[in-house]
Amino acid sequence: MPKRFEIRRRDLLKTGMGALFLAPLLRQRELMAQYIAPKRLILYFTPDSVPPDFWPEETGGEQFQLKAPMQTFAGLEPHMLFIRELNHTYKYDNHHVSGIGQVFTGQRLVDTSSGFAAGPSIDQVVAPVINGGTPRRSIHLQVDDGRTDSRHCICYEAANQPIIGEIDPQRAFNDIFDGATFGEGGGSVPGAGGSTTTAGTSSTSATSGSPTTPVNDDARVSADVNRQVLQISSDQLKQIQGFLGSEEREKLERHVESLAELERQINVGMPQGSSTSGSTTGTASTTGSSTAGTTGGSVGGPIPDYAPSDCRETERSGNFDLRSEANISGWIQVQTDLMVAALACDRTRIASLQLHFSGAHLPNFFKSDLGRVGDSWHDEVAHLSATNETSRELFNQFLTYHAEWVAYLARQLDAIPEGDGSMLDNTLIMWGFEVGTDHNHDVRDFPYLLIGGRGFGINSGRFLRNARSEDAQRMHTAVLHAFGVDAAGFGERPDAGALPGVLV
Amino acid sequence: MIHPDREPAPRSRHAGRSRALRGFVGLLAVVAGTGCTGAIGADGSAVSNGVTTTGTPVPTNTGDTTSTGTGGTGGSGTSQTDGGGAQVGEDGVPLIRARAWRLTHAEYQASVRDLLGIEPELDAPPPDAQGYYKNQSALLQVPLATAKYYFDAAESIAALLSAADLNRLSPCGSLGACADEFIAAIVGRAFRRPATSDELTSYRALYDVAAAASDSSYPYRAVIQAVLNSPHFLYRSEVGSAEHQTDQVFHLTDYETASFLAYSLLGKPPPDTLLEAASRGELATTAGLVAAVDALLASPEAAHGLQKFIENWLQVPDMRLIDKDSELFTGYGENIQDLMQQEAQVFIEQVGTLDGTAPSLVTVPVPSVSQELDAFYRGDPSGAAGGARLGGLALGAVLAEHGRFNLSSPVLRGLFVRNRVLCQVVESPPDNVNTAIEPPAAGGPVQTTRQSFEAHTANALCQQCHQYLDTLGFPFESFDGAGRFRSMENGVAIDTSGELVGTDVDRVVANYEELVQAVSESANYRDCVALQGFRYLFGQMEPEGETVPQAVSQGREALASSGRLGDLLQGLLSADVSVLQRQR
């Protein structure tokens, strides 16, 4: 479980990106009197799927009753929105590759040899709008075997551009927190319901070892150099673009945008009063592009007076391998806690957690009595018929196991007060799988579960069964609207329209 | 691990010609689609060696219509039309266009080593977009994760340099005495051409900012950090010179040509001798270009570059990513995977020499590299006698890559031969067609893999494409999904007969040996090797149309005459690459 730290100092210049502090005071955002909650999105992937009768029981009038294996969500029902009769619109072969590529992108594959999706994932579309000037545009974590082919990718910056999640919690921590100092006390006391509305103060201010201690001169010089390095490279790219045709220019424009985002991250992190000899690039396009970085921390608008209420450093030790269920569990917990901390400390508003990969093999996971324990849990279990009792029992165990971890995440967020409710009210978890009803690798009736987001209009506490099959992109479109993205559709259904019932 | 039903389906390029929808056919729950589009010549006779856009049969031999321009003089910028050297296809579509070609990760590592004389341990980079070849310039981009990777790496590398390293890099032998000269030397070396005065000014300004740090070596590190982030380091430009920026047709600068030659053949920055030739303007003439290529071919690394091409052409995978059912293919695991990788390496080193030939690539016996691997290959009882393993198509790694978790795959192997070995295009299946195959079972109605696929493709709609695939793949059935020998499957004798159709060597073949023998005699195959060489060395697919770039035609001529792979490289690299058009 995450520990609270009393006083902690960290090497401020570890990577030379500058010293970063968690107190929002030092992030160059104006504090205003009125509290406005951020919006957050978490994409959560677990492999395979479930027989449809494992989902909650519908009890009429969009109400539902949990049953095994979803019993673990008991108490969280008001936050849950189950949606049935959503289809993937594109299938290739057995759908393990086209499914994982599609679950959060709504896209087909660029081509069948590479297996990468032909467009950005929904988190990258939403990120520029809800980023709020946080230091990281998005964070991506995995519990997986380290491979990076298309069966291991759920998020895409753009077509054919996968974002690989970080499997090493320590590396993820280093990147997310990048030399940050945790203040004394770590934030408000849980359960006190304290909000952080007082202008000019921050709940993470340390009473000693003050986070307002200015960085030393070398750190400032380093940050100036870093900014200037990015600026020079950006200018050179633009010069090269002048020689190129439109396709090549566009290719280089992605690089320009990437540099702009890196520069933004440097600027977000710098203490007030530092020299600003490097200018923030204001030329990167941030409109009309799902992959645009932000400049100057102001795209999407800073969230005034928002301060994390429970920012803690989390444990990062453990045996991070797939050799045993115990190791896998420990790993999932560490990554989940880290993700919650990243959100609670407002390092980002977008996260993804990917458990295993499509058609996950997980050798020896839930050893079965099927007579053969081989290289692949999935192959031994999923390819039996849907009525095979042993197979169904194993699926029950599989879903129970993963549901417990999704519920754990939801509960961690729900335990952190925010505004009049909790962080879970302002965070939407989208839980998806790569096949529909499995066994037959069907692309129809994909179970999507939306948890959270009551604070910004998600119609939680319901079981939504569409009268007829709908393209999953309609659900994605409704979610885009919830985050303030004015989209007519999503993925390979650009005119799909929003699915009714997802928003209040 | 690979899912048992998953086929690592190879790329099919769009051929651009459709046949009419014929309606639903319900053999295997095929959803109505547009129908297979056979991109092979309509009557199955002559076929294209590149991309068929019109669907009409085109000559297959090296008498393709190409312009025969001579090497232009560098920097003249004169507009050139057909017959005068401009590489244009139909409708004036440029054959080669201006671009910025990002370094691959291997090239990046080699460039860091060449620039700084150190070999830092770098983290694995983020994955690149995928395509026909991994090094294609359109795919190599810099999204956020990659930009961050370069940024962090540059910072780390700059910090890693010792005082001795920095002194070594300084023209005056030590820091502090000649900052401007240091900057000019580093920038020039990193950019593979002399620095411009604007560049020197901006890096000097950076140096001055960095000079405020307490560490006196920091400004030098800052300059190094900056050049490692520069697009002039990270990309090879092929844009010509500033004074011809608005010309429709232009030439690569000599320095750009030097980078092109060195990276394409050697995978690293141009050596000093080549840069000196560039500075003297020698690469702007055909004679100078040929001489420069000869010099590069004489270097010991040239064969290595050729071998890299062969490895990529054959799609030799990273064997650690290839999962197989170890119960079915007894003994398959890390050891065997490593040995297969080694086998591929040894074979390619053997055939990938400048004196090697295209036919040898598909017919030379694969050498035995280990008894353990040999025993694995004979692990199927019906394959215990072993057999001949001829050519690159019979490498364990290649067979495993083009197979499934617990099955072989005539379609994957046939598609591999069609697309990679004969350069012919077959469309992907229509959307939502169920292409999953179940392994055949003893006693069931379908007992061999061949029978499974015959059932699939008896459907007339599917046969439009599969007639070109399956008959090429069936001879491979003497190798199972992990590349082991076999003669029986589920107690039934395997039928390895097949047929070459749509080629210049059409014939029925009884087995794999006859298949590769026929391929080795094919001019289609030979021309394909040259085309693949172009695609790989130039990092792009040839433009659509019937005119192939001069590099391709020169390469084909070389293979048709001397047959030497070294002459293929000379033909490809010394073509008039300097005549380009800008695509707006």
GROMACS .gro file of C-alpha atoms in nm, chain B residues 63-447:
model
  385
  567GLY     CA    1   1.345  -0.403  -7.123
  568ASP     CA    2   1.112  -0.187  -6.920
  569THR     CA    3   1.066   0.163  -7.043
  570THR     CA    4   1.302   0.372  -6.843
  571SER     CA    5   1.475   0.691  -6.913
  572THR     CA    6   1.841   0.652  -6.968
  573GLY     CA    7   1.960   0.983  -6.842
  574THR     CA    8   2.320   1.037  -6.779
  575GLY     CA    9   2.453   1.172  -6.457
  576GLY     CA   10   2.380   1.538  -6.439
  577THR     CA   11   2.635   1.786  -6.334
  578GLY     CA   12   2.583   1.887  -5.981
  579GLY     CA   13   2.403   2.203  -5.899
  580SER     CA   14   2.302   2.299  -6.247
  581GLY     CA   15   1.936   2.281  -6.160
  582THR     CA   16   1.840   2.263  -6.521
  583SER     CA   17   1.499   2.132  -6.588
  584GLN     CA   18   1.515   1.791  -6.743
  585THR     CA   19   1.251   1.593  -6.919
  586ASP     CA   20   1.216   1.239  -7.041
  587GLY     CA   21   1.511   1.122  -7.231
  588GLY     CA   22   1.725   1.390  -7.073
  589GLY     CA   23   1.764   1.218  -6.739
  590ALA     CA   24   1.462   1.326  -6.538
  591GLN     CA   25   1.309   1.036  -6.361
  592VAL     CA   26   0.944   1.082  -6.429
  593GLY     CA   27   0.673   0.830  -6.464
  594GLU     CA   28   0.342   0.862  -6.634
  595ASP     CA   29   0.170   1.196  -6.600
  596GLY     CA   30   0.490   1.351  -6.483
  597VAL     CA   31   0.469   1.194  -6.141
  598PRO     CA   32   0.813   1.223  -5.985
  599LEU     CA   33   0.998   0.902  -5.937
  600ILE     CA   34   1.195   1.020  -5.643
  601ARG     CA   35   1.117   1.321  -5.435
  602ALA     CA   36   1.273   1.550  -5.181
  603ARG     CA   37   1.264   1.415  -4.832
  604ALA     CA   38   1.417   1.409  -4.489
  605TRP     CA   39   1.508   1.053  -4.396
  606ARG     CA   40   1.534   0.993  -4.023
  607LEU     CA   41   1.812   0.762  -3.907
  608THR     CA   42   1.713   0.417  -3.796
  609HIS     CA   43   1.813   0.331  -3.443
  610ALA     CA   44   2.112   0.131  -3.566
  611GLU     CA   45   2.221   0.423  -3.783
  612TYR     CA   46   2.174   0.658  -3.489
  613GLN     CA   47   2.399   0.445  -3.271
  614ALA     CA   48   2.659   0.424  -3.546
  615SER     CA   49   2.641   0.800  -3.594
  616VAL     CA   50   2.691   0.870  -3.226
  617ARG     CA   51   2.989   0.640  -3.227
  618ASP     CA   52   3.133   0.801  -3.535
  619LEU     CA   53   3.083   1.151  -3.400
  620LEU     CA   54   3.206   1.109  -3.046
  621GLY     CA   55   3.417   0.796  -3.048
  622ILE     CA   56   3.218   0.643  -2.765
  623GLU     CA   57   2.962   0.368  -2.756
  624PRO     CA   58   2.708   0.458  -2.491
  625GLU     CA   59   2.462   0.200  -2.369
  626LEU     CA   60   2.131   0.328  -2.484
  627ASP     CA   61   1.785   0.222  -2.379
  628ALA     CA   62   1.568   0.056  -2.637
  629PRO     CA   63   1.402   0.326  -2.844
  630PRO     CA   64   1.026   0.354  -2.890
  631PRO     CA   65   0.896   0.139  -3.176
  632ASP     CA   66   0.870   0.291  -3.518
  633ALA     CA   67   0.579   0.268  -3.755
  634GLN     CA   68   0.587  -0.051  -3.953
  635GLY     CA   69   0.588  -0.107  -4.323
  636TYR     CA   70   0.734  -0.305  -4.607
  637TYR     CA   71   1.087  -0.247  -4.484
  638LYS     CA   72   1.171  -0.111  -4.142
  639ASN     CA   73   1.394   0.163  -4.279
  640GLN     CA   74   1.148   0.333  -4.509
  641SER     CA   75   1.172   0.708  -4.483
  642ALA     CA   76   0.796   0.766  -4.476
  643LEU     CA   77   0.768   0.552  -4.164
  644LEU     CA   78   1.058   0.692  -3.966
  645GLN     CA   79   0.906   0.980  -3.774
  646VAL     CA   80   0.958   1.159  -3.446
  647PRO     CA   81   0.647   1.142  -3.233
  648LEU     CA   82   0.663   1.263  -2.873
  649ALA     CA   83   0.809   0.946  -2.723
  650THR     CA   84   1.086   0.938  -2.982
  651ALA     CA   85   1.162   1.309  -2.941
  652LYS     CA   86   1.190   1.253  -2.568
  653TYR     CA   87   1.411   0.955  -2.629
  654TYR     CA   88   1.652   1.159  -2.839
  655PHE     CA   89   1.640   1.444  -2.591
  656ASP     CA   90   1.716   1.228  -2.290
  657ALA     CA   91   1.981   1.032  -2.478
  658ALA     CA   92   2.157   1.349  -2.591
  659GLU     CA   93   2.167   1.481  -2.238
  660SER     CA   94   2.301   1.153  -2.103
  661ILE     CA   95   2.558   1.113  -2.377
  662ALA     CA   96   2.686   1.465  -2.334
  663ALA     CA   97   2.719   1.412  -1.962
  664LEU     CA   98   2.894   1.081  -2.016
  665LEU     CA   99   3.188   1.221  -2.208
  666SER     CA  100   3.504   1.233  -2.006
  667ALA     CA  101   3.743   1.526  -2.002
  668ALA     CA  102   3.975   1.320  -2.217
  669ASP     CA  103   3.696   1.259  -2.469
  670LEU     CA  104   3.625   1.629  -2.491
  671ASN     CA  105   3.989   1.712  -2.538
  672ARG     CA  106   4.013   1.455  -2.812
  673LEU     CA  107   3.717   1.612  -2.987
  674SER     CA  108   3.868   1.956  -2.974
  675PRO     CA  109   4.069   2.066  -3.282
  676CYS     CA  110   4.328   2.228  -3.060
  677GLY     CA  111   4.359   1.929  -2.833
  678SER     CA  112   4.211   2.081  -2.524
  679LEU     CA  113   3.911   2.276  -2.417
  680GLY     CA  114   3.917   2.642  -2.344
  681ALA     CA  115   4.146   2.741  -2.624
  682CYS     CA  116   3.932   2.720  -2.933
  683ALA     CA  117   3.560   2.721  -2.868
  684ASP     CA  118   3.461   2.836  -3.215
  685GLU     CA  119   3.679   2.573  -3.379
  686PHE     CA  120   3.532   2.310  -3.150
  687ILE     CA  121   3.183   2.412  -3.249
  688ALA     CA  122   3.263   2.414  -3.618
  689ALA     CA  123   3.427   2.075  -3.600
  690ILE     CA  124   3.150   1.909  -3.402
  691VAL     CA  125   2.869   2.062  -3.602
  692GLY     CA  126   3.035   1.984  -3.933
  693ARG     CA  127   3.102   1.628  -3.835
  694ALA     CA  128   2.756   1.575  -3.691
  695PHE     CA  129   2.581   1.725  -3.991
  696ARG     CA  130   2.806   1.543  -4.236
  697ARG     CA  131   2.879   1.869  -4.418
  698PRO     CA  132   3.038   2.201  -4.333
  699ALA     CA  133   2.832   2.408  -4.092
  700THR     CA  134   2.668   2.722  -4.225
  701SER     CA  135   2.745   3.056  -4.064
  702ASP     CA  136   2.391   3.077  -3.924
  703GLU     CA  137   2.439   2.742  -3.758
  704LEU     CA  138   2.771   2.846  -3.610
  705THR     CA  139   2.611   3.161  -3.475
  706SER     CA  140   2.322   2.981  -3.308
  707TYR     CA  141   2.544   2.718  -3.149
  708ARG     CA  142   2.786   2.983  -3.031
  709ALA     CA  143   2.494   3.162  -2.867
  710LEU     CA  144   2.403   2.839  -2.694
  711TYR     CA  145   2.762   2.797  -2.583
  712ASP     CA  146   2.755   3.142  -2.430
  713VAL     CA  147   2.437   3.068  -2.237
  714ALA     CA  148   2.588   2.746  -2.108
  715ALA     CA  149   2.910   2.920  -2.010
  716ALA     CA  150   2.731   3.059  -1.704
  717ALA     CA  151   2.744   2.714  -1.546
  718SER     CA  152   2.995   2.636  -1.276
  719ASP     CA  153   3.143   2.347  -1.475
  720SER     CA  154   3.372   2.484  -1.744
  721SER     CA  155   3.321   2.181  -1.964
  722TYR     CA  156   2.946   2.225  -1.964
  723PRO     CA  157   2.928   2.463  -2.264
  724TYR     CA  158   3.102   2.204  -2.479
  725ARG     CA  159   2.865   1.938  -2.359
  726ALA     CA  160   2.574   2.168  -2.433
  727VAL     CA  161   2.685   2.205  -2.793
  728ILE     CA  162   2.714   1.829  -2.824
  729GLN     CA  163   2.374   1.783  -2.666
  730ALA     CA  164   2.233   2.032  -2.914
  731VAL     CA  165   2.377   1.872  -3.226
  732LEU     CA  166   2.255   1.532  -3.115
  733ASN     CA  167   1.905   1.680  -3.113
  734SER     CA  168   1.942   1.858  -3.442
  735PRO     CA  169   1.740   1.737  -3.740
  736HIS     CA  170   2.058   1.777  -3.941
  737PHE     CA  171   2.200   1.496  -3.734
  738LEU     CA  172   1.887   1.288  -3.688
  739TYR     CA  173   1.780   1.299  -4.051
  740ARG     CA  174   1.965   1.265  -4.378
  741SER     CA  175   1.834   1.537  -4.595
  742GLU     CA  176   1.777   1.487  -4.964
  743VAL     CA  177   1.661   1.832  -5.056
  744GLY     CA  178   1.937   1.980  -5.266
  745SER     CA  179   2.098   2.317  -5.215
  746ALA     CA  180   1.938   2.643  -5.107
  747GLU     CA  181   1.992   2.821  -5.438
  748HIS     CA  182   1.776   2.559  -5.610
  749GLN     CA  183   1.508   2.546  -5.345
  750THR     CA  184   1.233   2.652  -5.580
  751ASP     CA  185   1.339   2.437  -5.873
  752GLN     CA  186   1.108   2.156  -5.971
  753VAL     CA  187   1.401   1.940  -6.059
  754PHE     CA  188   1.717   1.953  -5.860
  755HIS     CA  189   2.019   1.753  -5.767
  756LEU     CA  190   2.129   1.621  -5.433
  757THR     CA  191   2.429   1.805  -5.308
  758ASP     CA  192   2.750   1.611  -5.306
  759TYR     CA  193   2.735   1.585  -4.931
  760GLU     CA  194   2.382   1.450  -4.947
  761THR     CA  195   2.497   1.194  -5.198
  762ALA     CA  196   2.783   1.095  -4.972
  763SER     CA  197   2.544   1.040  -4.680
  764PHE     CA  198   2.308   0.846  -4.901
  765LEU     CA  199   2.580   0.611  -5.019
  766ALA     CA  200   2.734   0.557  -4.680
  767TYR     CA  201   2.417   0.500  -4.481
  768SER     CA  202   2.249   0.289  -4.744
  769LEU     CA  203   2.541   0.057  -4.794
  770LEU     CA  204   2.733   0.076  -4.468
  771GLY     CA  205   2.470   0.191  -4.222
  772LYS     CA  206   2.687   0.470  -4.088
  773PRO     CA  207   2.805   0.824  -4.169
  774PRO     CA  208   3.029   0.881  -4.470
  775PRO     CA  209   3.396   0.817  -4.409
  776ASP     CA  210   3.643   1.102  -4.444
  777THR     CA  211   3.753   0.992  -4.789
  778LEU     CA  212   3.400   1.011  -4.917
  779LEU     CA  213   3.343   1.350  -4.758
  780GLU     CA  214   3.659   1.474  -4.920
  781ALA     CA  215   3.538   1.349  -5.258
  782ALA     CA  216   3.214   1.535  -5.191
  783SER     CA  217   3.401   1.853  -5.106
  784ARG     CA  218   3.578   1.833  -5.439
  785GLY     CA  219   3.250   1.794  -5.628
  786GLU     CA  220   3.339   1.449  -5.753
  787LEU     CA  221   3.009   1.285  -5.669
  788ALA     CA  222   2.821   1.501  -5.916
  789THR     CA  223   2.956   1.309  -6.213
  790THR     CA  224   2.874   0.955  -6.306
  791ALA     CA  225   3.239   0.860  -6.314
  792GLY     CA  226   3.296   1.006  -5.970
  793LEU     CA  227   2.989   0.835  -5.835
  794VAL     CA  228   3.094   0.498  -5.973
  795ALA     CA  229   3.441   0.540  -5.828
  796ALA     CA  230   3.299   0.635  -5.490
  797VAL     CA  231   3.071   0.333  -5.488
  798ASP     CA  232   3.361   0.111  -5.586
  799ALA     CA  233   3.559   0.247  -5.293
  800LEU     CA  234   3.272   0.176  -5.056
  801LEU     CA  235   3.225  -0.172  -5.198
  802ALA     CA  236   3.589  -0.239  -5.129
  803SER     CA  237   3.540  -0.174  -4.760
  804PRO     CA  238   3.488  -0.479  -4.540
  805GLU     CA  239   3.156  -0.344  -4.420
  806ALA     CA  240   3.002  -0.349  -4.765
  807ALA     CA  241   2.925  -0.718  -4.749
  808HIS     CA  242   2.767  -0.659  -4.412
  809GLY     CA  243   2.535  -0.403  -4.569
  810LEU     CA  244   2.442  -0.653  -4.837
  811GLN     CA  245   2.369  -0.910  -4.572
  812LYS     CA  246   2.147  -0.667  -4.384
  813PHE     CA  247   1.950  -0.621  -4.702
  814ILE     CA  248   1.908  -0.996  -4.748
  815GLU     CA  249   1.800  -1.038  -4.388
  816ASN     CA  250   1.536  -0.770  -4.427
  817TRP     CA  251   1.427  -0.894  -4.765
  818LEU     CA  252   1.367  -1.245  -4.631
  819GLN     CA  253   1.189  -1.099  -4.327
  820VAL     CA  254   1.409  -1.292  -4.087
  821PRO     CA  255   1.238  -1.215  -3.759
  822ASP     CA  256   1.364  -1.155  -3.411
  823MET     CA  257   1.320  -1.517  -3.310
  824ARG     CA  258   1.248  -1.424  -2.952
  825LEU     CA  259   0.915  -1.291  -3.071
  826ILE     CA  260   0.817  -1.612  -3.249
  827ASP     CA  261   0.608  -1.831  -3.025
  828LYS     CA  262   0.527  -2.186  -3.116
  829ASP     CA  263   0.341  -2.465  -2.948
  830SER     CA  264   0.622  -2.646  -2.773
  831GLU     CA  265   0.406  -2.948  -2.704
  832LEU     CA  266   0.340  -2.996  -3.072
  833PHE     CA  267   0.686  -2.891  -3.188
  834THR     CA  268   0.872  -3.078  -2.921
  835GLY     CA  269   1.167  -2.894  -2.786
  836TYR     CA  270   1.086  -2.553  -2.934
  837GLY     CA  271   1.203  -2.290  -2.692
  838GLU     CA  272   1.470  -2.029  -2.631
  839ASN     CA  273   1.757  -2.254  -2.732
  840ILE     CA  274   1.603  -2.349  -3.062
  841GLN     CA  275   1.499  -1.991  -3.125
  842ASP     CA  276   1.856  -1.872  -3.073
  843LEU     CA  277   1.991  -2.146  -3.294
  844MET     CA  278   1.752  -2.061  -3.572
  845GLN     CA  279   1.864  -1.702  -3.549
  846GLN     CA  280   2.220  -1.817  -3.572
  847GLU     CA  281   2.143  -2.042  -3.866
  848ALA     CA  282   1.997  -1.749  -4.055
  849GLN     CA  283   2.300  -1.539  -3.973
  850VAL     CA  284   2.545  -1.801  -4.093
  851PHE     CA  285   2.354  -1.870  -4.412
  852ILE     CA  286   2.323  -1.504  -4.501
  853GLU     CA  287   2.691  -1.443  -4.438
  854GLN     CA  288   2.765  -1.731  -4.668
  855VAL     CA  289   2.550  -1.620  -4.961
  856GLY     CA  290   2.563  -1.246  -4.899
  857THR     CA  291   2.894  -1.171  -5.065
  858LEU     CA  292   2.974  -0.932  -5.346
  859ASP     CA  293   3.049  -1.229  -5.568
  860GLY     CA  294   2.727  -1.402  -5.469
  861THR     CA  295   2.436  -1.436  -5.707
  862ALA     CA  296   2.061  -1.401  -5.690
  863PRO     CA  297   1.991  -1.767  -5.773
  864SER     CA  298   2.222  -1.878  -5.495
  865LEU     CA  299   2.007  -1.697  -5.241
  866VAL     CA  300   1.729  -1.949  -5.296
  867THR     CA  301   1.923  -2.263  -5.379
  868VAL     CA  302   2.237  -2.286  -5.168
  869PRO     CA  303   2.192  -2.549  -4.898
  870VAL     CA  304   2.145  -2.409  -4.551
  871PRO     CA  305   2.448  -2.509  -4.346
  872SER     CA  306   2.411  -2.706  -4.029
  873VAL     CA  307   2.500  -2.491  -3.729
  874SER     CA  308   2.425  -2.724  -3.445
  875GLN     CA  309   2.337  -3.084  -3.374
  876GLU     CA  310   2.065  -2.971  -3.139
  877LEU     CA  311   1.895  -2.778  -3.416
  878ASP     CA  312   1.941  -3.066  -3.658
  879ALA     CA  313   1.776  -3.297  -3.409
  880PHE     CA  314   1.491  -3.052  -3.364
  881TYR     CA  315   1.432  -3.040  -3.737
  882ARG     CA  316   1.405  -3.420  -3.741
  883GLY     CA  317   1.180  -3.429  -3.437
  884ASP     CA  318   0.864  -3.518  -3.625
  885PRO     CA  319   0.869  -3.894  -3.670
  886SER     CA  320   0.773  -3.863  -4.035
  887GLY     CA  321   1.062  -3.628  -4.085
  888ALA     CA  322   1.321  -3.825  -3.895
  889ALA     CA  323   1.518  -3.889  -4.210
  890GLY     CA  324   1.574  -3.520  -4.249
  891GLY     CA  325   1.622  -3.383  -4.596
  892ALA     CA  326   1.756  -3.101  -4.807
  893ARG     CA  327   1.706  -2.749  -4.685
  894LEU     CA  328   1.775  -2.531  -4.982
  895GLY     CA  329   1.807  -2.159  -4.983
  896GLY     CA  330   1.684  -1.872  -4.774
  897LEU     CA  331   1.323  -1.975  -4.803
  898ALA     CA  332   1.398  -2.288  -4.605
  899LEU     CA  333   1.565  -2.117  -4.314
  900GLY     CA  334   1.401  -2.225  -3.990
  901ALA     CA  335   1.350  -1.861  -3.898
  902VAL     CA  336   1.179  -1.780  -4.227
  903LEU     CA  337   0.955  -2.087  -4.213
  904ALA     CA  338   0.864  -2.014  -3.853
  905GLU     CA  339   0.787  -1.651  -3.926
  906HIS     CA  340   0.559  -1.752  -4.210
  907GLY     CA  341   0.375  -2.013  -4.013
  908ARG     CA  342   0.137  -2.021  -3.726
  909PHE     CA  343   0.158  -2.107  -3.360
  910ASN     CA  344   0.063  -2.468  -3.419
  911LEU     CA  345   0.028  -2.493  -3.797
  912SER     CA  346   0.216  -2.437  -4.113
  913SER     CA  347   0.054  -2.201  -4.362
  914PRO     CA  348   0.054  -2.249  -4.738
  915VAL     CA  349  -0.110  -1.910  -4.774
  916LEU     CA  350   0.151  -1.722  -4.573
  917ARG     CA  351   0.434  -1.896  -4.748
  918GLY     CA  352   0.275  -1.855  -5.088
  919LEU     CA  353   0.217  -1.489  -5.019
  920PHE     CA  354   0.577  -1.450  -4.909
  921VAL     CA  355   0.700  -1.595  -5.237
  922ARG     CA  356   0.456  -1.390  -5.443
  923ASN     CA  357   0.525  -1.063  -5.272
  924ARG     CA  358   0.882  -1.070  -5.150
  925VAL     CA  359   1.041  -1.310  -5.397
  926LEU     CA  360   0.851  -1.236  -5.716
  927CYS     CA  361   0.744  -0.877  -5.635
  928GLN     CA  362   0.387  -0.945  -5.731
  929VAL     CA  363   0.093  -0.800  -5.550
  930VAL     CA  364  -0.210  -0.982  -5.420
  931GLU     CA  365  -0.482  -0.801  -5.232
  932SER     CA  366  -0.558  -0.857  -4.868
  933PRO     CA  367  -0.875  -1.049  -4.796
  934PRO     CA  368  -1.189  -0.836  -4.780
  935ASP     CA  369  -1.288  -0.697  -4.442
  936ASN     CA  370  -1.452  -0.925  -4.193
  937VAL     CA  371  -1.372  -1.247  -4.375
  938ASN     CA  372  -1.306  -1.517  -4.120
  939THR     CA  373  -0.956  -1.633  -4.210
  940ALA     CA  374  -0.889  -1.835  -3.897
  941ILE     CA  375  -0.789  -2.195  -3.956
  942GLU     CA  376  -0.824  -2.477  -3.710
  943PRO     CA  377  -0.552  -2.740  -3.700
  944PRO     CA  378  -0.658  -3.056  -3.880
  945ALA     CA  379  -0.717  -3.355  -3.657
  946ALA     CA  380  -0.656  -3.723  -3.704
  947GLY     CA  381  -0.973  -3.902  -3.799
  948GLY     CA  382  -1.153  -3.581  -3.885
  949PRO     CA  383  -1.284  -3.492  -4.227
  950VAL     CA  384  -0.982  -3.273  -4.292
  951GLN     CA  385  -0.655  -3.435  -4.197
   0.00000   0.00000   0.00000
